[in-house]
């Protein structure tokens, strides 16, 4: 199974990387950009073939390593 | 309009960040992880309300700033 995990900073948490991108887009002449949030995406190739078990395993990985759940939220998608 | 951009390293391009995650998952006892690729996701909040125009604008942003098209591929999704 393959899984894709999106990790984004929670709303309200300052995102300096996103702010930097917004400024850079402005400098390049792109107007009309109200906000930018930047996160990460992790694609995992798993041996587990049972979708439910694989998803549970990936959620566990997110809690333990992939996301800092104090400031980040994550979303798991099986592909 | 809101847009989400996924930027991933192209296949064949070495991904040390993904490899580091794979090793770390192994150390934490997660077996059966064959491969990990890590990329970034950028969520943009745009003033433009026409979907086609907004998508064209975001593609342009990717070419000019958000992705290094030599080694990275990107995918734009309007949300």
Coordinates of N, CA and C in Angstrom, one line a residue:
Chain A
X1 N 0.8 -1.2 0.0 CA 0.0 0.0 0.0 C 0.9 1.2 0.0
X2 N 0.3 2.3 -0.6 CA 1.0 3.6 -0.5 C 0.2 4.5 0.3
X3 N 0.8 5.4 1.0 CA 0.1 6.4 1.8 C 0.7 7.7 1.6
X4 N -0.1 8.7 1.7 CA 0.4 10.1 1.6 C -0.1 10.8 2.8
X5 N 0.9 11.5 3.5 CA 0.6 12.2 4.7 C 0.8 13.7 4.5
X6 N -0.2 14.5 4.8 CA 0.0 16.0 4.7 C 0.1 16.5 6.1
X7 N 1.2 17.2 6.4 CA 1.4 17.8 7.7 C 1.4 19.3 7.5
X8 N 0.5 20.0 8.2 CA 0.4 21.5 8.1 C 0.4 22.0 9.5
X9 N 0.9 23.3 9.6 CA 0.9 24.0 10.9 C -0.6 24.2 11.2
X10 N -1.0 24.1 12.4 CA -2.4 24.4 12.8 C -2.7 25.9 12.6
X11 N -4.0 26.1 12.4 CA -4.4 27.5 12.3 C -4.0 28.3 13.5
X12 N -3.5 29.5 13.3 CA -3.1 30.3 14.4 C -1.7 30.2 14.8
X13 N -1.0 29.2 14.3 CA 0.4 29.0 14.5 C 1.2 29.8 13.4
X14 N 2.0 30.7 13.8 CA 2.8 31.5 12.9 C 3.6 30.7 11.9
X15 N 3.5 31.0 10.6 CA 4.2 30.2 9.6 C 5.1 31.1 8.8
X16 N 6.3 31.3 9.3 CA 7.3 32.2 8.7 C 7.7 31.8 7.3
X17 N 7.7 30.5 7.1 CA 8.1 30.0 5.7 C 7.0 30.4 4.7
X18 N 5.8 30.3 5.1 CA 4.7 30.7 4.2 C 4.7 32.2 4.0
X19 N 5.0 33.0 5.1 CA 5.1 34.4 4.9 C 6.2 34.8 4.0
X20 N 7.3 34.1 4.1 CA 8.5 34.4 3.2 C 8.1 34.1 1.7
X21 N 7.3 33.0 1.5 CA 6.9 32.7 0.1 C 5.9 33.8 -0.4
X22 N 5.0 34.3 0.5 CA 4.1 35.3 0.1 C 4.8 36.6 -0.3
X23 N 5.8 37.0 0.5 CA 6.6 38.2 0.2 C 7.3 38.0 -1.1
X24 N 7.9 36.8 -1.3 CA 8.6 36.6 -2.6 C 7.7 36.6 -3.8
X25 N 6.5 36.1 -3.6 CA 5.5 36.1 -4.7 C 5.2 37.6 -5.1
X26 N 5.0 38.4 -4.0 CA 4.7 39.8 -4.2 C 5.9 40.5 -5.0
X27 N 7.1 40.2 -4.6 CA 8.3 40.8 -5.2 C 8.3 40.4 -6.7
X28 N 7.8 39.2 -7.0 CA 7.9 38.7 -8.4 C 6.7 39.3 -9.2
X29 N 5.8 40.1 -8.6 CA 4.8 40.7 -9.3 C 3.4 40.0 -9.2
X30 N 3.4 38.9 -8.4 CA 2.1 38.2 -8.3 C 1.2 39.0 -7.2
X31 N 0.2 39.7 -7.7 CA -0.7 40.4 -6.8 C -1.8 39.4 -6.4
X32 N -2.5 39.8 -5.4 CA -3.7 39.1 -5.1 C -3.5 37.8 -4.3
X33 N -2.4 37.7 -3.7 CA -2.1 36.5 -2.8 C -2.4 37.0 -1.4
X34 N -3.4 36.5 -0.8 CA -3.8 36.9 0.5 C -3.1 36.2 1.6
X35 N -2.8 34.9 1.4 CA -2.1 34.2 2.4 C -1.4 32.9 1.9
X36 N -0.4 32.5 2.5 CA 0.3 31.3 2.1 C 0.7 30.5 3.3
X37 N 0.3 29.2 3.3 CA 0.7 28.3 4.4 C 1.6 27.2 3.7
X38 N 2.7 26.9 4.3 CA 3.5 25.8 3.8 C 3.6 24.7 4.7
X39 N 3.4 23.5 4.2 CA 3.5 22.3 5.0 C 4.4 21.2 4.3
X40 N 4.3 20.0 4.8 CA 5.1 19.0 4.1 C 4.2 17.8 3.8
X41 N 4.7 17.1 2.8 CA 3.9 15.9 2.4 C 4.9 14.7 2.4
X42 N 4.5 13.6 2.9 CA 5.3 12.4 3.0 C 4.6 11.3 2.3
X43 N 5.3 10.7 1.3 CA 4.7 9.6 0.6 C 5.4 8.3 1.1
X44 N 4.6 7.4 1.6 CA 5.2 6.1 2.2 C 4.8 4.9 1.3
X45 N 5.8 4.1 1.1 CA 5.5 2.8 0.4 C 5.6 1.7 1.4
X46 N 4.5 1.1 1.7 CA 4.4 0.1 2.8 C 4.2 -1.3 2.3
X47 N 4.8 -2.3 3.1 CA 4.6 -3.7 2.7 C 3.2 -4.1 3.0
X48 N 2.6 -3.6 4.1 CA 1.3 -4.0 4.6 C 0.2 -3.8 3.4
X49 N -0.6 -4.9 3.2 CA -1.5 -4.8 2.0 C -2.9 -4.5 2.5
X50 N -3.2 -4.7 3.8 CA -4.5 -4.4 4.3 C -4.7 -2.9 4.6
X51 N -5.6 -2.2 3.9 CA -5.7 -0.8 3.9 C -6.0 -0.3 5.4
X52 N -6.8 -0.9 6.1 CA -7.2 -0.4 7.5 C -5.9 -0.5 8.4
X53 N -5.2 -1.7 8.3 CA -4.0 -1.9 9.1 C -3.0 -0.9 8.7
X54 N -2.8 -0.7 7.4 CA -1.8 0.3 7.0 C -2.1 1.7 7.4
X55 N -3.4 2.1 7.4 CA -3.7 3.4 7.8 C -3.5 3.6 9.3
X56 N -3.8 2.6 10.1 CA -3.6 2.6 11.5 C -2.1 2.8 11.8
X57 N -1.2 2.1 11.0 CA 0.2 2.1 11.2 C 0.7 3.5 10.9
X58 N 0.2 4.1 9.8 CA 0.6 5.4 9.3 C 0.2 6.5 10.4
X59 N -1.0 6.4 10.9 CA -1.4 7.3 12.0 C -0.5 7.2 13.2
X60 N -0.1 6.0 13.5 CA 0.9 5.8 14.6 C 2.2 6.5 14.3
X61 N 2.7 6.4 13.0 CA 3.9 7.0 12.6 C 3.8 8.5 12.7
X62 N 2.6 9.1 12.4 CA 2.4 10.5 12.5 C 2.5 11.0 13.9
X63 N 1.9 10.3 14.8 CA 1.9 10.7 16.2 C 3.3 10.6 16.8
X64 N 4.1 9.6 16.3 CA 5.4 9.4 17.0 C 6.5 10.2 16.3
X65 N 6.4 10.4 15.0 CA 7.6 11.0 14.3 C 7.2 12.1 13.3
X66 N 6.2 11.8 12.4 CA 6.1 12.7 11.2 C 5.5 14.1 11.6
X67 N 4.7 14.1 12.6 CA 4.1 15.4 12.9 C 4.3 15.8 14.4
X68 N 4.5 17.1 14.6 CA 4.6 17.6 16.0 C 3.1 18.0 16.3
X69 N 2.4 17.1 17.0 CA 1.0 17.4 17.2 C 0.6 18.5 18.1
X70 N 1.6 19.1 18.7 CA 1.3 20.3 19.5 C 1.0 21.5 18.5
X71 N 1.8 21.6 17.5 CA 1.6 22.7 16.5 C 1.2 22.3 15.1
X72 N 1.2 21.0 14.8 CA 0.9 20.6 13.5 C -0.3 19.6 13.5
X73 N -1.1 19.7 12.4 CA -2.1 18.7 12.2 C -1.7 17.9 11.0
X74 N -2.2 16.7 10.9 CA -1.9 15.8 9.8 C -3.1 15.1 9.2
X75 N -3.0 14.7 8.0 CA -4.1 14.1 7.3 C -3.5 12.9 6.5
X76 N -4.0 11.7 6.7 CA -3.5 10.5 6.0 C -4.5 10.1 4.9
X77 N -3.9 9.8 3.8 CA -4.6 9.5 2.6 C -4.0 8.2 2.0
X78 N -4.8 7.1 1.8 CA -4.3 5.9 1.2 C -4.4 6.0 -0.3
X79 N -3.3 5.7 -1.0 CA -3.4 5.8 -2.5 C -3.0 4.5 -3.2
Chain B
X1 N -10.3 32.3 -4.4 CA -10.0 30.9 -4.6 C -8.8 30.4 -3.8
X2 N -8.9 29.1 -3.4 CA -7.8 28.6 -2.7 C -7.1 27.5 -3.6
X3 N -5.8 27.4 -3.5 CA -5.1 26.4 -4.3 C -4.1 25.7 -3.4
X4 N -3.9 24.4 -3.8 CA -2.9 23.6 -3.1 C -1.9 23.1 -4.1
X5 N -0.7 23.3 -3.8 CA 0.4 22.9 -4.7 C 1.2 21.8 -4.0
X6 N 1.4 20.7 -4.7 CA 2.3 19.6 -4.2 C 3.6 19.7 -5.0
X7 N 4.7 19.8 -4.3 CA 6.0 19.8 -4.9 C 6.8 18.6 -4.4
X8 N 7.1 17.7 -5.3 CA 7.9 16.5 -5.0 C 9.2 16.4 -5.8
X9 N 10.2 15.8 -5.3 CA 11.4 15.5 -6.1 C 11.0 14.5 -7.2
X10 N 11.5 14.7 -8.4 CA 11.2 13.8 -9.5 C 11.8 12.4 -9.1
X11 N 11.2 11.4 -9.7 CA 11.7 10.0 -9.6 C 13.1 9.9 -10.0
X12 N 13.9 9.2 -9.3 CA 15.3 9.1 -9.7 C 16.2 10.1 -9.0
X13 N 15.6 11.2 -8.5 CA 16.4 12.2 -7.8 C 16.5 11.7 -6.3
X14 N 17.7 11.7 -5.8 CA 18.0 11.2 -4.5 C 17.3 12.1 -3.5
X15 N 16.6 11.5 -2.5 CA 15.8 12.2 -1.5 C 16.4 11.9 -0.1
X16 N 17.4 12.6 0.3 CA 18.0 12.3 1.6 C 17.1 12.5 2.8
X17 N 16.2 13.5 2.7 CA 15.2 13.8 3.7 C 14.3 12.6 3.9
X18 N 13.8 12.0 2.8 CA 12.9 10.8 2.8 C 13.7 9.7 3.4
X19 N 14.9 9.5 3.0 CA 15.8 8.4 3.5 C 15.9 8.5 5.0
X20 N 16.2 9.7 5.5 CA 16.3 9.9 6.9 C 15.0 9.5 7.7
X21 N 13.9 9.9 7.1 CA 12.6 9.5 7.7 C 12.5 8.0 7.8
X22 N 12.9 7.3 6.7 CA 12.7 5.9 6.6 C 13.6 5.2 7.7
X23 N 14.8 5.7 7.8 CA 15.7 5.2 8.9 C 15.1 5.4 10.3
X24 N 14.6 6.6 10.5 CA 14.0 6.9 11.8 C 12.8 6.0 12.1
X25 N 12.0 5.8 11.1 CA 10.8 4.9 11.3 C 11.3 3.5 11.6
X26 N 12.4 3.0 11.0 CA 12.9 1.7 11.3 C 13.4 1.7 12.7
X27 N 14.1 2.7 13.2 CA 14.6 2.8 14.5 C 13.5 2.8 15.6
X28 N 12.3 3.3 15.2 CA 11.2 3.4 16.1 C 10.4 2.0 16.1
X29 N 10.8 1.1 15.2 CA 10.2 -0.2 15.2 C 9.1 -0.4 14.2
X30 N 9.0 0.6 13.3 CA 8.1 0.4 12.2 C 8.7 -0.4 11.1
X31 N 8.3 -1.6 10.9 CA 8.9 -2.5 9.8 C 8.0 -2.3 8.6
X32 N 8.5 -2.8 7.5 CA 7.7 -2.9 6.3 C 7.5 -1.5 5.6
X33 N 8.5 -0.6 5.8 CA 8.4 0.7 5.1 C 9.5 0.5 4.0
X34 N 9.0 0.4 2.8 CA 10.0 0.2 1.6 C 10.6 1.5 1.1
X35 N 9.9 2.5 1.2 CA 10.4 3.8 0.7 C 9.7 5.0 1.2
X36 N 10.4 6.1 1.4 CA 9.7 7.3 1.8 C 10.2 8.4 0.9
X37 N 9.3 9.2 0.4 CA 9.7 10.4 -0.3 C 9.0 11.6 0.4
X38 N 9.8 12.7 0.6 CA 9.2 13.8 1.2 C 9.2 15.0 0.3
X39 N 8.1 15.7 0.3 CA 8.0 16.9 -0.5 C 7.3 18.0 0.3
X40 N 6.9 19.0 -0.4 CA 6.3 20.1 0.3 C 4.9 20.4 -0.3
X41 N 4.1 21.1 0.5 CA 2.8 21.4 0.1 C 2.6 22.9 0.4
X42 N 2.1 23.7 -0.5 CA 1.9 25.1 -0.3 C 0.4 25.4 -0.6
X43 N -0.2 26.0 0.4 CA -1.6 26.4 0.3 C -1.7 27.9 0.1
X44 N -2.3 28.3 -1.0 CA -2.4 29.7 -1.4 C -3.8 30.2 -1.3
X45 N -4.0 31.3 -0.8 CA -5.3 32.0 -0.7 C -5.3 33.2 -1.7
X46 N -6.0 33.0 -2.8 CA -5.9 34.0 -3.9 C -7.2 34.9 -4.0
X47 N -7.0 36.1 -4.4 CA -8.1 37.1 -4.6 C -8.9 36.7 -5.9
X48 N -8.2 36.2 -6.9 CA -8.8 35.8 -8.2 C -9.9 34.8 -8.0
X49 N -11.1 35.1 -8.5 CA -12.2 34.2 -8.3 C -12.5 33.3 -9.5
X50 N -11.9 33.5 -10.6 CA -12.1 32.7 -11.8 C -11.1 31.5 -11.7
X51 N -11.6 30.3 -11.7 CA -10.8 29.1 -11.4 C -9.7 28.9 -12.5
X52 N -10.1 29.1 -13.7 CA -9.1 28.9 -14.8 C -7.9 29.9 -14.7
X53 N -8.3 31.1 -14.5 CA -7.3 32.2 -14.4 C -6.4 31.9 -13.2
X54 N -7.0 31.6 -12.0 CA -6.3 31.3 -10.8 C -5.3 30.2 -11.0
X55 N -5.8 29.1 -11.7 CA -4.9 28.0 -11.9 C -3.7 28.3 -12.8
X56 N -4.0 29.1 -13.8 CA -2.9 29.6 -14.7 C -1.9 30.4 -13.9
X57 N -2.4 31.2 -13.0 CA -1.5 32.1 -12.2 C -0.6 31.2 -11.2
X58 N -1.3 30.2 -10.7 CA -0.6 29.3 -9.7 C 0.5 28.5 -10.5
X59 N 0.2 28.0 -11.7 CA 1.2 27.3 -12.5 C 2.4 28.2 -12.8
X60 N 2.1 29.5 -13.0 CA 3.2 30.4 -13.3 C 4.0 30.6 -12.0
X61 N 3.4 30.7 -10.9 CA 4.1 30.8 -9.6 C 5.0 29.6 -9.4
X62 N 4.5 28.4 -9.7 CA 5.3 27.2 -9.6 C 6.6 27.2 -10.4
X63 N 6.4 27.6 -11.7 CA 7.5 27.7 -12.6 C 8.6 28.7 -12.2
X64 N 8.1 29.8 -11.6 CA 9.0 30.9 -11.3 C 9.6 30.8 -9.9
X65 N 8.8 30.2 -8.9 CA 9.3 30.3 -7.5 C 9.1 29.0 -6.7
X66 N 7.9 28.4 -6.8 CA 7.6 27.3 -5.8 C 8.4 26.0 -6.1
X67 N 8.6 25.7 -7.4 CA 9.3 24.5 -7.6 C 10.6 24.7 -8.5
X68 N 11.6 23.9 -8.2 CA 12.8 23.9 -9.1 C 12.5 22.8 -10.1
X69 N 12.1 23.2 -11.3 CA 11.6 22.2 -12.2 C 12.6 21.3 -12.8
X70 N 13.9 21.6 -12.5 CA 15.0 20.7 -13.0 C 14.9 19.4 -12.2
X71 N 14.6 19.5 -10.9 CA 14.6 18.3 -10.1 C 13.3 18.0 -9.4
X72 N 12.3 18.9 -9.5 CA 11.1 18.8 -8.8 C 9.9 18.8 -9.8
X73 N 8.9 18.0 -9.5 CA 7.6 18.1 -10.2 C 6.6 18.7 -9.3
X74 N 5.6 19.3 -9.9 CA 4.5 19.9 -9.1 C 3.1 19.6 -9.6
X75 N 2.2 19.7 -8.7 CA 0.8 19.4 -9.1 C -0.1 20.5 -8.4
X76 N -0.9 21.1 -9.2 CA -1.8 22.2 -8.7 C -3.2 21.6 -8.5
X77 N -3.8 21.9 -7.4 CA -5.2 21.5 -7.1 C -6.0 22.7 -6.6
X78 N -7.1 23.0 -7.3 CA -7.9 24.1 -6.8 C -8.9 23.6 -5.8
X79 N -9.0 24.3 -4.6 CA -9.9 23.7 -3.6 C -10.9 24.8 -3.2

